[in-house]
PDB file of C-alpha atoms and ligand atoms in Angstrom:
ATOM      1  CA  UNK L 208      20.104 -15.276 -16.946  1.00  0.00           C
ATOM      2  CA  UNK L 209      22.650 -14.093 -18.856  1.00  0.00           C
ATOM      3  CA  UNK L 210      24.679 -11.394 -17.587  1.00  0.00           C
ATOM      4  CA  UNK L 211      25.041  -9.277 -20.813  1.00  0.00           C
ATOM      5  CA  UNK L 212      21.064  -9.409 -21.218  1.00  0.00           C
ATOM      6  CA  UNK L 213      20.607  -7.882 -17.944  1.00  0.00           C
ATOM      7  CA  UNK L 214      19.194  -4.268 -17.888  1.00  0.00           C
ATOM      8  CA  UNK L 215      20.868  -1.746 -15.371  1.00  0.00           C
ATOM      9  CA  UNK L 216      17.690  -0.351 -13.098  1.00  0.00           C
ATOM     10  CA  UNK L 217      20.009   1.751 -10.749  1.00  0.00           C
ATOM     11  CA  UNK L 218      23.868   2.641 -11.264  1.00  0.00           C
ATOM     12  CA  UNK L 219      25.903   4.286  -8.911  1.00  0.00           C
ATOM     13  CA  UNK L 220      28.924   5.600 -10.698  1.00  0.00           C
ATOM     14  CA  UNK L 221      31.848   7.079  -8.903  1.00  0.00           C
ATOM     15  CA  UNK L 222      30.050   7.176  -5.586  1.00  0.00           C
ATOM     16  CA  UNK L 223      32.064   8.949  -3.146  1.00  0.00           C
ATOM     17  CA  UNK L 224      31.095   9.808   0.579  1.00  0.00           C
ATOM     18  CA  UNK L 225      32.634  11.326   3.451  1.00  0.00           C
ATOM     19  CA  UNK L 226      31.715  11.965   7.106  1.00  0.00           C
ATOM     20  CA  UNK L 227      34.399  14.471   8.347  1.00  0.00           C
ATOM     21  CA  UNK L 228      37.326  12.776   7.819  1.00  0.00           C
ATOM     22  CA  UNK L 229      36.113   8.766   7.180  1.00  0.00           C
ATOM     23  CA  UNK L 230      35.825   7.996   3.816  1.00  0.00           C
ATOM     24  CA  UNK L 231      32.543   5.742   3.742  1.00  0.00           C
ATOM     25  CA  UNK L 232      32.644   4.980   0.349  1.00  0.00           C
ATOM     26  CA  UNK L 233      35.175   5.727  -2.320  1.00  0.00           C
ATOM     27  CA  UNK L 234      35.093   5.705  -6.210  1.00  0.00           C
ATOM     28  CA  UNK L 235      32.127   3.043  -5.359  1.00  0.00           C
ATOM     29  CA  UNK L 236      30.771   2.076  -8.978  1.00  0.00           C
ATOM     30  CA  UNK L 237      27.250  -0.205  -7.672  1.00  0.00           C
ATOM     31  CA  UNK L 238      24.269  -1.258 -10.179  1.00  0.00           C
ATOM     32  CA  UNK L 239      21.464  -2.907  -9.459  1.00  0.00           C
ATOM     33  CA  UNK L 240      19.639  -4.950 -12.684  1.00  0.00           C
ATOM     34  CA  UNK L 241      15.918  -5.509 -13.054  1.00  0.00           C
ATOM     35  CA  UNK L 242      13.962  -8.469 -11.927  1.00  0.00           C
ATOM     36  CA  UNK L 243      17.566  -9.451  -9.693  1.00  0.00           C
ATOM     37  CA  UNK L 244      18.256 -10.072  -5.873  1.00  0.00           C
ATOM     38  CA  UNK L 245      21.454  -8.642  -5.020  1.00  0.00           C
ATOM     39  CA  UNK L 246      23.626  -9.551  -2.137  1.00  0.00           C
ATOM     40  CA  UNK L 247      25.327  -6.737  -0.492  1.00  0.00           C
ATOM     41  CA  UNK L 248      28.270  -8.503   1.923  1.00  0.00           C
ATOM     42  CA  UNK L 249      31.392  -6.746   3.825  1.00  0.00           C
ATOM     43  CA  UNK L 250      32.467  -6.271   7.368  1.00  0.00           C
ATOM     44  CA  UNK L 251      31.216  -4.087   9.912  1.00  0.00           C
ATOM     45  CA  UNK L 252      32.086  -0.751   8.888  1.00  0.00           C
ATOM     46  CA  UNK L 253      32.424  -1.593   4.748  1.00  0.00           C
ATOM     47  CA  UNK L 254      30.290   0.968   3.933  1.00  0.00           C
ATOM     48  CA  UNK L 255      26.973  -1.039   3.762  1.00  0.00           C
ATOM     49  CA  UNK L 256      24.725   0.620   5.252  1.00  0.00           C
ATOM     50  CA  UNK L 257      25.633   4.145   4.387  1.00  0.00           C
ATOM     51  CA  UNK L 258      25.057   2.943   0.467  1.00  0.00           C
ATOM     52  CA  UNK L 259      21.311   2.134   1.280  1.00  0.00           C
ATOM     53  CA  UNK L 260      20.950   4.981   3.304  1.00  0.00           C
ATOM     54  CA  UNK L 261      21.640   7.096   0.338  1.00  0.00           C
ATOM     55  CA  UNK L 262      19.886   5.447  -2.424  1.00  0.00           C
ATOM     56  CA  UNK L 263      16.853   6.224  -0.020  1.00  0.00           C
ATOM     57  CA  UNK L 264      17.569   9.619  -0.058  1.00  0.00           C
ATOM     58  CA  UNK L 265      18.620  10.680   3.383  1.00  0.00           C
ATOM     59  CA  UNK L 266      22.092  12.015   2.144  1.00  0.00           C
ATOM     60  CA  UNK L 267      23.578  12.384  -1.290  1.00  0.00           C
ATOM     61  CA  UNK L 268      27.215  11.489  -2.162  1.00  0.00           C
ATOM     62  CA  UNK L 269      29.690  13.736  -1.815  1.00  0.00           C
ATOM     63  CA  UNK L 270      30.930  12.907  -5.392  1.00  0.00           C
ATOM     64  CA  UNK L 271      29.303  10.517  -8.402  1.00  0.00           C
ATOM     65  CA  UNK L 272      26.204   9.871 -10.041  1.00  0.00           C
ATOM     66  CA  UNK L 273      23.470   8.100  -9.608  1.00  0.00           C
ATOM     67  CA  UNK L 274      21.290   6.701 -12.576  1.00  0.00           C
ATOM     68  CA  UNK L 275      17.759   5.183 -12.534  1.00  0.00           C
ATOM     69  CA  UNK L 276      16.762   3.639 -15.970  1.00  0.00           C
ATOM     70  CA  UNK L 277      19.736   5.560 -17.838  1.00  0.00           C
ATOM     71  CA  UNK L 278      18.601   9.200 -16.541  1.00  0.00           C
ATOM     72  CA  UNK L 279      20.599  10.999 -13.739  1.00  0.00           C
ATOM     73  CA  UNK L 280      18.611  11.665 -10.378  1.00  0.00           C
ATOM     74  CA  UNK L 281      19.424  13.442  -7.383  1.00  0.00           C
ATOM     75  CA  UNK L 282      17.607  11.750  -4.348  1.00  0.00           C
ATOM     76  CA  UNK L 283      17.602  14.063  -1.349  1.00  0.00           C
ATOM     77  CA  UNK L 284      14.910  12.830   0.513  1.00  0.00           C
ATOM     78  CA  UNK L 285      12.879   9.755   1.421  1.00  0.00           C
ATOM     79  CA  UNK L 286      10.043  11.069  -0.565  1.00  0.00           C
ATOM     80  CA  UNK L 287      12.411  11.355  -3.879  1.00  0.00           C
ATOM     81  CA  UNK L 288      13.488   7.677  -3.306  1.00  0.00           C
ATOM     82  CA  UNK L 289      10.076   6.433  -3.225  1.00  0.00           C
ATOM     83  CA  UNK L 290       9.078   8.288  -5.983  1.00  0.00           C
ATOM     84  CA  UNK L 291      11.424   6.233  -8.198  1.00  0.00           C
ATOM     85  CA  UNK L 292      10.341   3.112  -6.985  1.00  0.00           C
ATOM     86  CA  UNK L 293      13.201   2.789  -4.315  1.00  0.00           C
ATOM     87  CA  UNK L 294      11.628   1.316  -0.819  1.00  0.00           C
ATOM     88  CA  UNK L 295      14.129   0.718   2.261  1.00  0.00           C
ATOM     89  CA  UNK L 296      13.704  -1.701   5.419  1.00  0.00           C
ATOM     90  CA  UNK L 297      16.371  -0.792   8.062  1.00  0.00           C
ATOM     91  CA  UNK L 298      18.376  -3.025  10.288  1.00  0.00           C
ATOM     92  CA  UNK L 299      16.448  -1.442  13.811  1.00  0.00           C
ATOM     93  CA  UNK L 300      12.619  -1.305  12.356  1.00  0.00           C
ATOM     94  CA  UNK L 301      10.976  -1.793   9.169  1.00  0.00           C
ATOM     95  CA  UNK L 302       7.802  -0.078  10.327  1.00  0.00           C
ATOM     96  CA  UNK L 303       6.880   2.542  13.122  1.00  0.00           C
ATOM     97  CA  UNK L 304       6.095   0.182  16.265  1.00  0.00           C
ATOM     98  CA  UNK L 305       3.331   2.991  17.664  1.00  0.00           C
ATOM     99  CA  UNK L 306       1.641   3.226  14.522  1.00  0.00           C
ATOM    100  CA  UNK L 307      -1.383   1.135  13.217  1.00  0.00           C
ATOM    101  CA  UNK L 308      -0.495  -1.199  11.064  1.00  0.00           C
ATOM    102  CA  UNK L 309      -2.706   0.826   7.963  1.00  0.00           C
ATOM    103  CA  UNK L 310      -1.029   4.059   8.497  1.00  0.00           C
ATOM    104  CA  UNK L 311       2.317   1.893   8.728  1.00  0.00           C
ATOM    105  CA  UNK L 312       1.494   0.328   5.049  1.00  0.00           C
ATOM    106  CA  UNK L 313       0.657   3.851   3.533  1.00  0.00           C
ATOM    107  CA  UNK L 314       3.255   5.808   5.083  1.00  0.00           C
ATOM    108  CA  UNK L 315       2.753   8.843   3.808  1.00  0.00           C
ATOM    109  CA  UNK L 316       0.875   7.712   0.472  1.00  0.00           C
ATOM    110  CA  UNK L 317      -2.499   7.576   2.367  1.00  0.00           C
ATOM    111  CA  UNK L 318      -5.468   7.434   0.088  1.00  0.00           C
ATOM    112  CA  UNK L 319      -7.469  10.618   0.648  1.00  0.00           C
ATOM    113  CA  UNK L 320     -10.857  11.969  -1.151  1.00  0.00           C
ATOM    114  CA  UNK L 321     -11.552  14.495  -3.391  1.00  0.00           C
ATOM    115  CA  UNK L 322     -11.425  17.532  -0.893  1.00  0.00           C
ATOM    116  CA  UNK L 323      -8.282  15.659   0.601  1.00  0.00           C
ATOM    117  CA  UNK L 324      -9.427  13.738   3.400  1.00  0.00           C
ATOM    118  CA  UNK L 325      -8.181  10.409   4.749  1.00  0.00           C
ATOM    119  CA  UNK L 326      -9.933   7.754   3.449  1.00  0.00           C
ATOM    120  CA  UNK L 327     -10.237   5.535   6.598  1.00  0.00           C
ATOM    121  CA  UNK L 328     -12.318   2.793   5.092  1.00  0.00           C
ATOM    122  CA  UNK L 329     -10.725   2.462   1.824  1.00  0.00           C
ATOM    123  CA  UNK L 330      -7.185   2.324   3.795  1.00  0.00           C
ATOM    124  CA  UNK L 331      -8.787  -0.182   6.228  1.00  0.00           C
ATOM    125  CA  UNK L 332     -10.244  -2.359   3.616  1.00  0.00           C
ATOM    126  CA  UNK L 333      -6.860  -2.495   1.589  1.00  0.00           C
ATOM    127  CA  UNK L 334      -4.530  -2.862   4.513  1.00  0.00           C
ATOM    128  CA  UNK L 335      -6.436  -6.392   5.594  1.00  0.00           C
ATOM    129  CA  UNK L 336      -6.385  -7.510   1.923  1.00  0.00           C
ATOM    130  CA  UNK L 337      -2.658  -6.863   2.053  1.00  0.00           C
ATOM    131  CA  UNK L 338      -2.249  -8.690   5.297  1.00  0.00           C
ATOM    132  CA  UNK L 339      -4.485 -11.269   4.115  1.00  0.00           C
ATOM    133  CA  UNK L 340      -1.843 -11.709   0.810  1.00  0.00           C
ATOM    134  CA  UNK L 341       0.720 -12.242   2.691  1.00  0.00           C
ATOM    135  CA  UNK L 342      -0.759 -14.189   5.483  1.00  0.00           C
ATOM    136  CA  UNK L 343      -0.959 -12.838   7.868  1.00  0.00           C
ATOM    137  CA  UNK L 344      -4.501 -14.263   9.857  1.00  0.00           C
ATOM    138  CA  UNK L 345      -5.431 -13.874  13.261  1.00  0.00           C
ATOM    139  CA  UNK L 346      -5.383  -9.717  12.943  1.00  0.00           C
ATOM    140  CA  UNK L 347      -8.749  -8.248  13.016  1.00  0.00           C
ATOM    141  CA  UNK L 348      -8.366  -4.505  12.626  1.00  0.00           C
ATOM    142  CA  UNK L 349      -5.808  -2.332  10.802  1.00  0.00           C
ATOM    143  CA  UNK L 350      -6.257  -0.499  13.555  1.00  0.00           C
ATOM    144  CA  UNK L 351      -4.336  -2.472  15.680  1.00  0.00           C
ATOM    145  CA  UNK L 352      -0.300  -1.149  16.805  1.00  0.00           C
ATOM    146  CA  UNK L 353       2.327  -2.492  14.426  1.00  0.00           C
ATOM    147  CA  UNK L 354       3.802  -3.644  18.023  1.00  0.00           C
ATOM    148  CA  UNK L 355       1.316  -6.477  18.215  1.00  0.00           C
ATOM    149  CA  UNK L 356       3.423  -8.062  15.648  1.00  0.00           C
ATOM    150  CA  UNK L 357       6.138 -10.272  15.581  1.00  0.00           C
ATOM    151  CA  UNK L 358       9.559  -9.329  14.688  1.00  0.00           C
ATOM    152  CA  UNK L 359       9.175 -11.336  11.250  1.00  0.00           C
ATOM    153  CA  UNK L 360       5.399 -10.296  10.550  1.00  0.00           C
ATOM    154  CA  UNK L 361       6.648  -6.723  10.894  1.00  0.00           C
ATOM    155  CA  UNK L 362       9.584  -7.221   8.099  1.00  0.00           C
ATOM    156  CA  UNK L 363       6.733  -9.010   5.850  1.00  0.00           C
ATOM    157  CA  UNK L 364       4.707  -5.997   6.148  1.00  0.00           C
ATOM    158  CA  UNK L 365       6.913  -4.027   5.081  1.00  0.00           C
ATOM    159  CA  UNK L 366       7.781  -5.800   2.049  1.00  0.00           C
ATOM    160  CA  UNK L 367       3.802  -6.113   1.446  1.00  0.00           C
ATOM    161  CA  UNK L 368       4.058  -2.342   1.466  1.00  0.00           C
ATOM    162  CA  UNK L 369       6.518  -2.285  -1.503  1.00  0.00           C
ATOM    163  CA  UNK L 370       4.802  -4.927  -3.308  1.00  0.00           C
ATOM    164  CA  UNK L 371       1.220  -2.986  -2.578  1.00  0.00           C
ATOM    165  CA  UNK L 372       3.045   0.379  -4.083  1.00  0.00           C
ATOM    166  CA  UNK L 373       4.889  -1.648  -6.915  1.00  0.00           C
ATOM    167  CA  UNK L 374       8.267  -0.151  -5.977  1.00  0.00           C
ATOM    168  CA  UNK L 375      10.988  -1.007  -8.226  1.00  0.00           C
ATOM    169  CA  UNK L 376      13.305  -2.186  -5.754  1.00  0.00           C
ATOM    170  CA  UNK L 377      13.352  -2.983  -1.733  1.00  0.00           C
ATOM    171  CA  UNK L 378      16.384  -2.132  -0.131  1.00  0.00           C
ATOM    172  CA  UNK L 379      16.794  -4.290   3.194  1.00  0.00           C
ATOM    173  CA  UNK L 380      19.974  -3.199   5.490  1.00  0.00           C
ATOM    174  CA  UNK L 381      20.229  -6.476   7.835  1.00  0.00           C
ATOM    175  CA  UNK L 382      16.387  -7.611   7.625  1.00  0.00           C
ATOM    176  CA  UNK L 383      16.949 -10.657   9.441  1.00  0.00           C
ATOM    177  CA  UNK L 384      19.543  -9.969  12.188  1.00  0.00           C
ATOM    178  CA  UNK L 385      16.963  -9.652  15.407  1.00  0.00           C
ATOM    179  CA  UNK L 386      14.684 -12.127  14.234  1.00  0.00           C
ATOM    180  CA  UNK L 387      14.445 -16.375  15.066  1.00  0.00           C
ATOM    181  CA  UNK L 388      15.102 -19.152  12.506  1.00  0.00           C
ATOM    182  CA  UNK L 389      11.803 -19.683  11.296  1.00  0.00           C
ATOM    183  CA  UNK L 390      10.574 -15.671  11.488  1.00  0.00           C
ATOM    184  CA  UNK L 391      13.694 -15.191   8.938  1.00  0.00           C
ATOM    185  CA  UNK L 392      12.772 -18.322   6.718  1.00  0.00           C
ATOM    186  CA  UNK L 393       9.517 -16.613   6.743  1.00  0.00           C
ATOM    187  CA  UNK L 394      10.564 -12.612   5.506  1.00  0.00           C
ATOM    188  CA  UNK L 395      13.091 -15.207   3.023  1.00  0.00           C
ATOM    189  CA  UNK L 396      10.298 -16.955   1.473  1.00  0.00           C
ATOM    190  CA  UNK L 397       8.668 -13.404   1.253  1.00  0.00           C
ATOM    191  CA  UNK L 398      12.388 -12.811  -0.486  1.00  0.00           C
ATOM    192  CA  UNK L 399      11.556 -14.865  -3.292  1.00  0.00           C
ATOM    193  CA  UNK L 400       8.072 -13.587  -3.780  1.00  0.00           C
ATOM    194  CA  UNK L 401       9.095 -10.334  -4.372  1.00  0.00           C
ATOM    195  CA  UNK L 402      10.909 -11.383  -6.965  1.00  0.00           C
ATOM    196  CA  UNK L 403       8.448 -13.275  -8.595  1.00  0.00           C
ATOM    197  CA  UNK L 404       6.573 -10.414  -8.635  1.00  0.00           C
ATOM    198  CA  UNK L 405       9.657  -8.556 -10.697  1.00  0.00           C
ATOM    199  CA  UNK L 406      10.880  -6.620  -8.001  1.00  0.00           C
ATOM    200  CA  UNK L 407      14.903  -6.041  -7.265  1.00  0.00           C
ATOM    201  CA  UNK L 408      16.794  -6.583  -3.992  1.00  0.00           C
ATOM    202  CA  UNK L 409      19.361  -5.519  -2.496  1.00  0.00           C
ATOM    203  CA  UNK L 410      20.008  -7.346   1.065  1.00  0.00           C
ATOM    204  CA  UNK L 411      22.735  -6.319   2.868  1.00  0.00           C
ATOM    205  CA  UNK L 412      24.100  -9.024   5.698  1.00  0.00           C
ATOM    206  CA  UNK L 413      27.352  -9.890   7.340  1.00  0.00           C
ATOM    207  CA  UNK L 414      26.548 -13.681   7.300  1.00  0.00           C
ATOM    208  CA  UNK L 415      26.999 -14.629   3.809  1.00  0.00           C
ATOM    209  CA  UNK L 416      25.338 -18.405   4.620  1.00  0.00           C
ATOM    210  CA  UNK L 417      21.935 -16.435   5.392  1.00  0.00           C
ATOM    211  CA  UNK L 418      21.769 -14.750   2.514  1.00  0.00           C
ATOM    212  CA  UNK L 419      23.391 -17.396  -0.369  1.00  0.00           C
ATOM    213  CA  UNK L 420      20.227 -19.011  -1.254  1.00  0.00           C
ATOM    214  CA  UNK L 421      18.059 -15.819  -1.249  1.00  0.00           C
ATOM    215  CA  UNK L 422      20.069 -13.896  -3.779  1.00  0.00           C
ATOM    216  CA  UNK L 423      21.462 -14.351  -7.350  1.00  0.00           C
ATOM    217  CA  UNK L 424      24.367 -12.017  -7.490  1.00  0.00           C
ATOM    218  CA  UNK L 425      27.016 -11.024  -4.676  1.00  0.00           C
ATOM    219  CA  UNK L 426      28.994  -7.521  -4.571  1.00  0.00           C
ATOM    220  CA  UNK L 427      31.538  -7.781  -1.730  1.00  0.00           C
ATOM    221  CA  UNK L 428      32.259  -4.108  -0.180  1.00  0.00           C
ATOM    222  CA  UNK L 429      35.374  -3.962   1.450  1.00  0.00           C
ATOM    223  CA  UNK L 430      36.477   0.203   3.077  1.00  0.00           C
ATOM    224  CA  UNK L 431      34.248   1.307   1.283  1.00  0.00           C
ATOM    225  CA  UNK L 432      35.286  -0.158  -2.350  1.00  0.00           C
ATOM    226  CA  UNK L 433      33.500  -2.615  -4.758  1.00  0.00           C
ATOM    227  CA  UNK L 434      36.067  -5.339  -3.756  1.00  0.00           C
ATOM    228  CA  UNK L 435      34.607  -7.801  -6.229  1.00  0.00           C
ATOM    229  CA  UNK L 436      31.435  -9.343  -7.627  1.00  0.00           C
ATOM    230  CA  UNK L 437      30.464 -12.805  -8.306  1.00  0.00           C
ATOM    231  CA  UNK L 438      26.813 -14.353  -9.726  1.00  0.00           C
ATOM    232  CA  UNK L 439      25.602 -16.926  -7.127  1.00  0.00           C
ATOM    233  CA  UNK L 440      26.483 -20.096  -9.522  1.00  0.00           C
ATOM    234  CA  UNK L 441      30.090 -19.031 -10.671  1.00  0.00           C
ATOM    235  CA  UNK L 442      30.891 -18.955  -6.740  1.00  0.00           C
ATOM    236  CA  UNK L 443      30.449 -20.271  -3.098  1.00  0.00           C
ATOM    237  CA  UNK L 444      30.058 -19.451   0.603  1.00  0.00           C
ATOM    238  CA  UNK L 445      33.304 -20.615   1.178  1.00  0.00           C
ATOM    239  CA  UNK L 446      34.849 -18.409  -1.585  1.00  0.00           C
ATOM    240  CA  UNK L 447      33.146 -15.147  -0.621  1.00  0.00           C
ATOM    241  CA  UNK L 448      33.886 -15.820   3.451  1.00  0.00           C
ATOM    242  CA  UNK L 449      37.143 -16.053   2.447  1.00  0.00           C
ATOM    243  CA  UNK L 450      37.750 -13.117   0.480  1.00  0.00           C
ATOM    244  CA  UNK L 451      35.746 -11.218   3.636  1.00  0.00           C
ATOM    245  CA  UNK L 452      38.338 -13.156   5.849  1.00  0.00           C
ATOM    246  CA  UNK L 453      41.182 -12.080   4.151  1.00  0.00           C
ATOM    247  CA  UNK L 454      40.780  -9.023   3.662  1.00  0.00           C
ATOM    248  CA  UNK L 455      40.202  -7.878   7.705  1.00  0.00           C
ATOM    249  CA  UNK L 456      43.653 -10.185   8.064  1.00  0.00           C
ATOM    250  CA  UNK L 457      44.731  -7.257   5.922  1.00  0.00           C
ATOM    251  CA  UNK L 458      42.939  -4.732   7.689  1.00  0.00           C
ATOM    252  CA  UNK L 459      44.935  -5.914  10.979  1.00  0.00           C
ATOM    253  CA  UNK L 460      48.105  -5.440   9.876  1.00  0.00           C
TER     254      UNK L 460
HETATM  255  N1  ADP E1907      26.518   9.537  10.168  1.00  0.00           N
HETATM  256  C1  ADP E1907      27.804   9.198  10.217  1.00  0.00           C
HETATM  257  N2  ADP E1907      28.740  10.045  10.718  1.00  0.00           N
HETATM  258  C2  ADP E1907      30.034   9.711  10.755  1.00  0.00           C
HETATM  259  N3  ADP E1907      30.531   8.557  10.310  1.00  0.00           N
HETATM  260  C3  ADP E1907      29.668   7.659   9.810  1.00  0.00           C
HETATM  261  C4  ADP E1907      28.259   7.930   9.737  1.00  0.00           C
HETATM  262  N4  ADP E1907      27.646   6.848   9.173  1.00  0.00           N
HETATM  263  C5  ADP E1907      28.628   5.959   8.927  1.00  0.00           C
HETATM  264  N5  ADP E1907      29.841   6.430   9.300  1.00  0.00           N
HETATM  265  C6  ADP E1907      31.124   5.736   9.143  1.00  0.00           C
HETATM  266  O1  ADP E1907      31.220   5.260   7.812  1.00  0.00           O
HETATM  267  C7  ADP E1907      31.794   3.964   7.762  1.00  0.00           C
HETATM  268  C8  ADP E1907      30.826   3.003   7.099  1.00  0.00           C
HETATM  269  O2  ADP E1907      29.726   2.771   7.984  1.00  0.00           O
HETATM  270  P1  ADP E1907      28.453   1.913   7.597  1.00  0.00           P
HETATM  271  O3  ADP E1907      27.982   2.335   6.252  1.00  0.00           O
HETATM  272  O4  ADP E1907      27.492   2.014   8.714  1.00  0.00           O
HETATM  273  O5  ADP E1907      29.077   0.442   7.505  1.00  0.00           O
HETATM  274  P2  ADP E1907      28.362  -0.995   7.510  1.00  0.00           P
HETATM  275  O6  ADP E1907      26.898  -0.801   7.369  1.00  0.00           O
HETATM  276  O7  ADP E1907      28.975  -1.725   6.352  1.00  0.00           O
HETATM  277  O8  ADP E1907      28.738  -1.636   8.807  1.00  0.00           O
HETATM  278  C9  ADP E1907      32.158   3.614   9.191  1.00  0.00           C
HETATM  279  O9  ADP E1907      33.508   3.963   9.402  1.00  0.00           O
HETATM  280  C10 ADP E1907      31.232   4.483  10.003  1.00  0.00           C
HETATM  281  O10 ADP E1907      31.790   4.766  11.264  1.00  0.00           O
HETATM  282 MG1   MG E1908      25.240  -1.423   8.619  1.00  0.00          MG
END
């Protein structure tokens, strides 16, 4: 696509944030376009994490603005994320491990009746059909604990959950890094889905060779700073380890 067609869903602008005295991110300027796979790539400590963590509302920045579709938001909770379409999978756990796996796919968006009650069957009935999409067989009941799965049926049902909700984006901080080869070619292939089905991505990783093929577009953070950004076919693995490599020769000295 070309890059002057693409339409900005979310744009940080002059994202600052500090914890005490570290300076997590600093005059950050991020944007995420529709219908695109980003690749979010830095060292331990770039600043990764804390970025996802506050487009899904659990702090704001200390300074700068966020934009979704060209009007300002403030998102100061999980519930204000989701609200704009914003849906997060964290390194640790995508989904609550002592939950059933329905309550884990409604989170908090439960269908209920008229006089606000659960509605058991209807979340039931839905929960299979979305397990059944994105097949997942050999599960009888909804009812069953999230545990029960495997690490890489557990990340696909949480991107079911934001293709079920038709969130705008899925934010996914490390998706891949406790699960095996073929569990990660699996939530990968799940990946591309989701973008079929016109939802963005941001996926942060360390190991730029796991995420090359998945995304279209790389933004390298390095201290906290947008140290660069390259679309997938105007680069390489090579060049983006390298600019990762030297810049913590930098950090060293
Ligand atoms: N809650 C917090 N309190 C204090 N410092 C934090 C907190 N979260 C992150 N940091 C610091 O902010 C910096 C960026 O961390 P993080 O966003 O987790 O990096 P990454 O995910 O890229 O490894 C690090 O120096 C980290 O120690
Ligand atoms: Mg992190």
């Amino acid at each position: 696509m070309n890059p002057k067609n693409r339409t900005p869903l979310i744009e940080m602008k002059g994202i600052y944030k500090n914890f005490r005295r570290v300076e997590a991110l600093k005059n950050l300027d991020f944007t995420i376009y529709k219908n695109e796979s980003v690749g979010l790539v830095g060292d331990n400590g770039a600043g990764k994490s804390t970025l996802i963590k506050m487009l899904s509302g659990l702090f704001p920045p200390t300074k700068g603005e966020i934009f979704i579709e060209g009007k300002e938001v403030k998102l100061n909770s999980y519930s204000d994320s989701t609200k704009y379409g914003i849906e997060t999978i964290y390194q640790d756990s995508a989904v609550v491990n002592d939950m059933d796996i329905a309550r884990n796919i409604f989170l908090g968006r439960e269908p209920v009746s008229a006089l606000g009650f659960l509605n058991l069957k209807k979340m039931d009935k839905l929960s299979m059909e979305i397990l059944d999409s994105i097949g997942i067989r050999g599960i009888n009941s909804s009812r069953r604990l999230v545990d029960e799965l495997s690490g890489g049926q557990k990340q696909a049902v949480a991107i079911a959950r934001a293709v079920h909700f038709k969130s705008k984006v899925l934010l996914l901080d490390e998706p891949t890094s406790a699960l095996s080869v073929k569990e990660t070619r699996f939530v990968h292939d799940f990946m591309i889905k989701l973008k079929n089905e016109g939802i963005s991505s941001v996926y942060v990783s360390h190991t730029i060779s796991n995420v090359f093929n998945v995304v279209d577009r790389f933004v390298v953070l390095r201290r906290g700073e947008n140290a660069g950004e390259f679309l997938k076919e105007e680069t390489s693995v090579e060049e983006i380890s390298e600019l990762l490599i030297s810049h913590s020769s930098e950090d060293e000295n």
